[in-house]
Amino acid sequence: MRLPYRAGDSFAMPLGDGSSVPATIAACAHHTVTLAVCGLELAGVSDRALVLHRWKRRANALAPADDALRYARHDGWIGPAHAERIVATHLGIANLELPPLYVRGVRAAQPPPDARRLRVAGRGVTLDPRELSRYPRLEVLECADITLRSLDFPPALRALRLARIATPVDLREIARLPLRALALEEMRELRGVGVLAGWESLEQLEMLGCWQLTLDEVMPLAETRNLLRAEIDIGGRRKNAELYKRANWAYPWPFECLELLSARRDAQLARNG
């Protein structure tokens, strides 16, 4: 069942820093809408965020101005996460031009001692995170399709992605880390999910393909004030929509630009005292 929206309806679009702006539907097409938001007109935006209630309905606003800056992709449509990032970039909150992610496999080649980002991936690869202590500046770590011998990750980590890890992962064992971003993908043996709601440093969370989780297990996350960006897929549109009706998260920023956004947030907190 599709959300009954129409041209002229307005919604609150979150921007990823805890704020949101009003966006008005200027026109509707098949599975896409044209949005007027902050002096921009975004054509061909996927309606997924509206169908899932990720963008909350507001009182209807005026139609877009004729001189609005128009933006449309050549391939005909824009994802809702991309739409949020376009607006956030327009307002100076984020950077649309993402820097390349520096990743190197620990087994394939030895990164320099001052490496800040690493990716360890490959079936049959076993990693003891304690081995990463030789990289004292490591802040961003991705582990995919590997076996972990422990969950003793470096204490300086700010962003961690775990995908299809062969061994069980208990989040209570890593909740001590001052993570800003955590991505969990297809983690079939994931335990201690309840600790996420009390993880004070966590600003961005991705839980993709976690169909074994129930709505009751993840619903406390909707009330977490420090969580600004989240994508949670526990299987089935109905369950996901029920969660997003109660939450006010933006879509997650790409992993590549987390370092930039964390630096800006640190500067903002310093200015606010």
CSV table of C-alpha atoms in Angstrom, one decimal:
chain,number,residue,atom,x,y,z
A,1,MET,CA,0.0,0.0,0.0
A,2,ARG,CA,1.4,3.4,-1.0
A,3,LEU,CA,1.3,6.5,1.1
A,4,PRO,CA,-1.5,8.8,-0.3
A,5,TYR,CA,0.6,11.9,-0.9
A,6,ARG,CA,-0.1,14.5,-3.6
A,7,ALA,CA,1.4,17.7,-5.1
A,8,GLY,CA,1.3,20.5,-2.5
A,9,ASP,CA,1.9,18.2,0.5
A,10,SER,CA,4.8,19.2,2.7
A,11,PHE,CA,7.2,17.0,4.7
A,12,ALA,CA,10.1,17.5,7.1
A,13,MET,CA,13.4,16.4,5.5
A,14,PRO,CA,16.2,15.6,8.1
A,15,LEU,CA,19.7,16.8,7.2
A,16,GLY,CA,22.0,14.6,9.2
A,17,ASP,CA,23.0,17.0,11.9
A,18,GLY,CA,19.8,16.7,14.0
A,19,SER,CA,18.0,19.5,12.1
A,20,SER,CA,15.3,19.3,9.4
A,21,VAL,CA,13.8,21.6,6.8
A,22,PRO,CA,10.4,21.7,5.1
A,23,ALA,CA,10.1,20.2,1.7
A,24,THR,CA,7.1,20.5,-0.6
A,25,ILE,CA,6.0,18.1,-3.3
A,26,ALA,CA,5.8,20.2,-6.5
A,27,ALA,CA,4.8,17.3,-8.7
A,28,CYS,CA,4.3,13.5,-8.7
A,29,ALA,CA,5.3,10.9,-11.2
A,30,HIS,CA,5.5,7.1,-11.1
A,31,HIS,CA,7.5,6.3,-7.9
A,32,THR,CA,9.2,9.7,-8.0
A,33,VAL,CA,8.3,13.2,-6.9
A,34,THR,CA,9.7,16.7,-7.5
A,35,LEU,CA,10.6,18.5,-4.3
A,36,ALA,CA,10.9,22.2,-3.6
A,37,VAL,CA,13.2,22.7,-0.6
A,38,CYS,CA,15.4,25.5,0.5
A,39,GLY,CA,15.5,27.3,-2.9
A,40,LEU,CA,16.1,24.0,-4.7
A,41,GLU,CA,13.9,22.0,-7.0
A,42,LEU,CA,14.9,18.4,-6.9
A,43,ALA,CA,13.4,16.5,-9.8
A,44,GLY,CA,12.9,12.7,-9.9
A,45,VAL,CA,13.4,12.0,-6.2
A,46,SER,CA,12.4,8.4,-5.3
A,47,ASP,CA,9.3,8.3,-3.1
A,48,ARG,CA,10.7,5.6,-0.8
A,49,ALA,CA,11.2,8.0,2.1
A,50,LEU,CA,7.6,9.1,1.9
A,51,VAL,CA,6.3,5.5,1.6
A,52,LEU,CA,8.3,4.5,4.7
A,53,HIS,CA,7.3,7.6,6.6
A,54,ARG,CA,10.9,8.6,7.0
A,55,TRP,CA,10.0,12.2,6.0
A,56,LYS,CA,7.3,13.4,8.4
A,57,ARG,CA,4.2,15.2,7.1
A,58,ARG,CA,3.9,18.9,7.8
A,59,ALA,CA,1.3,21.6,7.2
A,60,ASN,CA,1.2,22.3,3.5
A,61,ALA,CA,3.4,25.2,2.3
A,62,LEU,CA,3.5,27.5,-0.7
A,63,ALA,CA,4.4,26.2,-4.2
A,64,PRO,CA,8.1,26.5,-5.2
A,65,ALA,CA,9.3,29.8,-6.7
A,66,ASP,CA,9.9,29.9,-10.4
A,67,ASP,CA,13.5,30.9,-10.0
A,68,ALA,CA,14.4,27.9,-7.8
A,69,LEU,CA,17.7,26.2,-8.6
A,70,ARG,CA,16.9,23.0,-10.4
A,71,TYR,CA,18.7,19.7,-9.9
A,72,ALA,CA,18.2,16.5,-11.7
A,73,ARG,CA,20.3,13.5,-12.4
A,74,HIS,CA,20.9,12.4,-16.0
A,75,ASP,CA,19.8,8.8,-15.2
A,76,GLY,CA,16.3,10.1,-14.3
A,77,TRP,CA,16.0,9.7,-10.5
A,78,ILE,CA,17.6,10.6,-7.2
A,79,GLY,CA,17.6,8.4,-4.1
A,80,PRO,CA,16.2,9.9,-0.9
A,81,ALA,CA,19.6,9.7,0.8
A,82,HIS,CA,21.2,11.6,-2.1
A,83,ALA,CA,18.4,14.2,-1.9
A,84,GLU,CA,19.1,14.8,1.7
A,85,ARG,CA,22.8,15.2,1.0
A,86,ILE,CA,22.2,17.7,-1.9
A,87,VAL,CA,20.2,19.9,0.5
A,88,ALA,CA,22.7,19.5,3.3
A,89,THR,CA,25.5,20.5,0.9
A,90,HIS,CA,23.5,23.5,-0.3
A,91,LEU,CA,23.1,24.6,3.3
A,92,GLY,CA,26.8,24.1,4.2
A,93,ILE,CA,26.2,21.1,6.5
A,94,ALA,CA,27.8,18.4,4.4
A,95,ASN,CA,30.1,18.0,1.5
A,96,LEU,CA,28.6,16.3,-1.6
A,97,GLU,CA,32.0,15.7,-3.2
A,98,LEU,CA,33.2,12.8,-1.1
A,99,PRO,CA,36.9,12.1,-0.6
A,100,PRO,CA,38.1,8.7,-1.7
A,101,LEU,CA,38.1,6.1,1.1
A,102,TYR,CA,41.6,4.8,1.9
A,103,VAL,CA,41.4,1.1,2.5
A,104,ARG,CA,44.0,-1.6,2.4
A,105,GLY,CA,43.9,-5.2,3.4
A,106,VAL,CA,46.0,-6.0,6.4
A,107,ARG,CA,47.0,-9.4,5.0
A,108,ALA,CA,47.5,-8.3,1.4
A,109,ALA,CA,49.8,-5.3,2.1
A,110,GLN,CA,51.1,-3.6,5.2
A,111,PRO,CA,49.6,-0.1,5.6
A,112,PRO,CA,51.9,2.6,6.9
A,113,PRO,CA,52.0,2.9,10.7
A,114,ASP,CA,50.1,6.2,10.6
A,115,ALA,CA,47.1,4.7,8.7
A,116,ARG,CA,43.8,6.1,9.8
A,117,ARG,CA,41.5,3.9,7.7
A,118,LEU,CA,41.7,0.1,7.1
A,119,ARG,CA,39.6,-2.5,5.4
A,120,VAL,CA,40.1,-6.2,6.1
A,121,ALA,CA,38.1,-8.5,3.9
A,122,GLY,CA,38.2,-11.9,2.3
A,123,ARG,CA,36.7,-15.4,3.0
A,124,GLY,CA,39.2,-17.5,5.0
A,125,VAL,CA,40.8,-14.4,6.6
A,126,THR,CA,41.2,-14.4,10.4
A,127,LEU,CA,41.8,-11.2,12.3
A,128,ASP,CA,42.6,-10.6,15.9
A,129,PRO,CA,41.8,-6.9,16.4
A,130,ARG,CA,44.5,-6.7,19.0
A,131,GLU,CA,47.0,-6.9,16.1
A,132,LEU,CA,45.8,-3.5,15.0
A,133,SER,CA,47.4,-1.8,18.0
A,134,ARG,CA,50.4,-1.1,15.7
A,135,TYR,CA,48.2,1.5,14.1
A,136,PRO,CA,47.8,4.1,16.9
A,137,ARG,CA,45.9,6.6,14.6
A,138,LEU,CA,43.4,4.1,13.3
A,139,GLU,CA,39.9,5.6,13.3
A,140,VAL,CA,37.9,3.9,10.6
A,141,LEU,CA,37.8,0.1,10.3
A,142,GLU,CA,35.9,-2.1,7.9
A,143,CYS,CA,35.7,-5.9,8.4
A,144,ALA,CA,33.9,-8.0,5.8
A,145,ASP,CA,33.6,-11.8,5.3
A,146,ILE,CA,36.2,-12.6,7.9
A,147,THR,CA,36.6,-14.4,11.2
A,148,LEU,CA,37.3,-12.4,14.4
A,149,ARG,CA,39.4,-14.0,17.1
A,150,SER,CA,38.3,-11.3,19.6
A,151,LEU,CA,36.3,-8.1,19.9
A,152,ASP,CA,39.2,-6.1,21.4
A,153,PHE,CA,39.2,-3.3,18.8
A,154,PRO,CA,41.6,-0.3,19.1
A,155,PRO,CA,40.2,2.2,21.6
A,156,ALA,CA,40.6,5.2,19.2
A,157,LEU,CA,38.1,3.9,16.6
A,158,ARG,CA,35.4,6.3,15.6
A,159,ALA,CA,33.8,4.3,12.8
A,160,LEU,CA,33.4,0.5,12.5
A,161,ARG,CA,31.7,-1.6,9.9
A,162,LEU,CA,31.2,-5.4,10.4
A,163,ALA,CA,29.7,-7.3,7.5
A,164,ARG,CA,29.0,-11.1,7.3
A,165,ILE,CA,31.3,-11.9,10.2
A,166,ALA,CA,31.7,-15.7,10.6
A,167,THR,CA,31.9,-15.6,14.4
A,168,PRO,CA,29.2,-14.3,16.9
A,169,VAL,CA,29.4,-10.6,17.8
A,170,ASP,CA,28.2,-9.4,21.1
A,171,LEU,CA,27.7,-5.6,21.0
A,172,ARG,CA,28.1,-5.3,24.7
A,173,GLU,CA,31.7,-6.2,24.3
A,174,ILE,CA,32.4,-3.2,22.0
A,175,ALA,CA,30.1,-0.6,23.6
A,176,ARG,CA,33.0,0.9,25.4
A,177,LEU,CA,34.4,2.2,22.1
A,178,PRO,CA,33.7,5.9,21.4
A,179,LEU,CA,32.2,5.2,18.0
A,180,ARG,CA,30.4,7.9,16.0
A,181,ALA,CA,29.3,5.4,13.4
A,182,LEU,CA,28.5,1.7,13.4
A,183,ALA,CA,27.5,-0.4,10.4
A,184,LEU,CA,26.3,-4.0,10.8
A,185,GLU,CA,25.4,-5.9,7.6
A,186,GLU,CA,24.0,-9.4,7.5
A,187,MET,CA,25.2,-10.3,11.0
A,188,ARG,CA,23.3,-13.5,11.7
A,189,GLU,CA,24.8,-14.1,15.1
A,190,LEU,CA,24.4,-10.6,16.6
A,191,ARG,CA,23.9,-10.3,20.3
A,192,GLY,CA,23.4,-7.5,22.9
A,193,VAL,CA,21.4,-5.3,20.5
A,194,GLY,CA,19.8,-3.5,23.5
A,195,VAL,CA,23.1,-1.7,24.3
A,196,LEU,CA,22.7,0.4,21.2
A,197,ALA,CA,20.0,2.6,22.7
A,198,GLY,CA,22.4,3.7,25.5
A,199,TRP,CA,25.5,4.2,23.3
A,200,GLU,CA,26.0,7.9,24.0
A,201,SER,CA,28.7,8.7,21.4
A,202,LEU,CA,26.9,6.9,18.5
A,203,GLU,CA,25.5,9.3,15.9
A,204,GLN,CA,25.1,7.0,12.9
A,205,LEU,CA,23.9,3.4,12.8
A,206,GLU,CA,23.3,1.0,9.9
A,207,MET,CA,21.7,-2.4,10.5
A,208,LEU,CA,21.2,-4.0,7.1
A,209,GLY,CA,19.8,-7.5,6.5
A,210,CYS,CA,19.2,-8.0,10.2
A,211,TRP,CA,16.0,-9.9,9.7
A,212,GLN,CA,16.3,-12.0,12.8
A,213,LEU,CA,15.6,-9.0,15.0
A,214,THR,CA,12.1,-8.1,16.1
A,215,LEU,CA,10.5,-4.7,16.1
A,216,ASP,CA,10.5,-4.6,19.9
A,217,GLU,CA,14.3,-5.1,20.0
A,218,VAL,CA,15.0,-2.1,17.8
A,219,MET,CA,12.1,0.2,18.8
A,220,PRO,CA,14.0,1.8,21.7
A,221,LEU,CA,16.4,3.3,19.1
A,222,ALA,CA,13.6,5.6,17.9
A,223,GLU,CA,13.8,7.4,21.3
A,224,THR,CA,17.6,7.8,21.3
A,225,ARG,CA,18.4,11.5,21.0
A,226,ASN,CA,22.0,11.3,20.1
A,227,LEU,CA,21.3,9.1,17.0
A,228,LEU,CA,21.1,11.5,14.0
A,229,ARG,CA,21.4,9.1,11.0
A,230,ALA,CA,20.2,5.6,10.8
A,231,GLU,CA,19.1,2.9,8.3
A,232,ILE,CA,17.6,-0.2,10.0
A,233,ASP,CA,16.3,-3.1,7.9
A,234,ILE,CA,14.7,-5.9,10.0
A,235,GLY,CA,12.8,-7.4,7.1
A,236,GLY,CA,9.5,-6.4,5.6
A,237,ARG,CA,8.3,-2.9,4.8
A,238,ARG,CA,5.6,-2.9,7.5
A,239,LYS,CA,8.0,-3.4,10.4
A,240,ASN,CA,10.5,-0.9,9.0
A,241,ALA,CA,7.7,1.7,8.5
A,242,GLU,CA,6.5,1.2,12.1
A,243,LEU,CA,10.0,2.1,13.3
A,244,TYR,CA,10.4,5.1,11.1
A,245,LYS,CA,7.0,6.6,12.1
A,246,ARG,CA,8.5,7.1,15.5
A,247,ALA,CA,12.0,8.1,14.6
A,248,ASN,CA,13.4,11.3,13.0
A,249,TRP,CA,16.7,10.2,11.6
A,250,ALA,CA,18.3,11.2,8.4
A,251,TYR,CA,19.7,8.6,6.0
A,252,PRO,CA,23.3,7.6,6.9
A,253,TRP,CA,26.1,9.5,5.4
A,254,PRO,CA,28.5,7.4,3.2
A,255,PHE,CA,31.3,5.9,5.2
A,256,GLU,CA,33.8,7.9,3.1
A,257,CYS,CA,32.8,11.3,4.5
A,258,LEU,CA,32.5,10.4,8.2
A,259,GLU,CA,35.9,11.9,9.1
A,260,LEU,CA,35.0,15.2,7.6
A,261,LEU,CA,31.6,15.4,9.4
A,262,SER,CA,33.0,14.3,12.7
A,263,ALA,CA,35.6,17.1,12.5
A,264,ARG,CA,32.9,19.6,11.8
A,265,ARG,CA,30.8,18.4,14.7
A,266,ASP,CA,33.7,18.6,17.1
A,267,ALA,CA,34.3,22.2,16.0
A,268,GLN,CA,30.6,23.0,16.5
A,269,LEU,CA,30.6,21.5,20.0
A,270,ALA,CA,33.7,23.5,20.8
A,271,ARG,CA,32.0,26.7,19.7
A,272,ASN,CA,29.0,26.0,21.8
A,273,GLY,CA,31.1,25.5,24.8
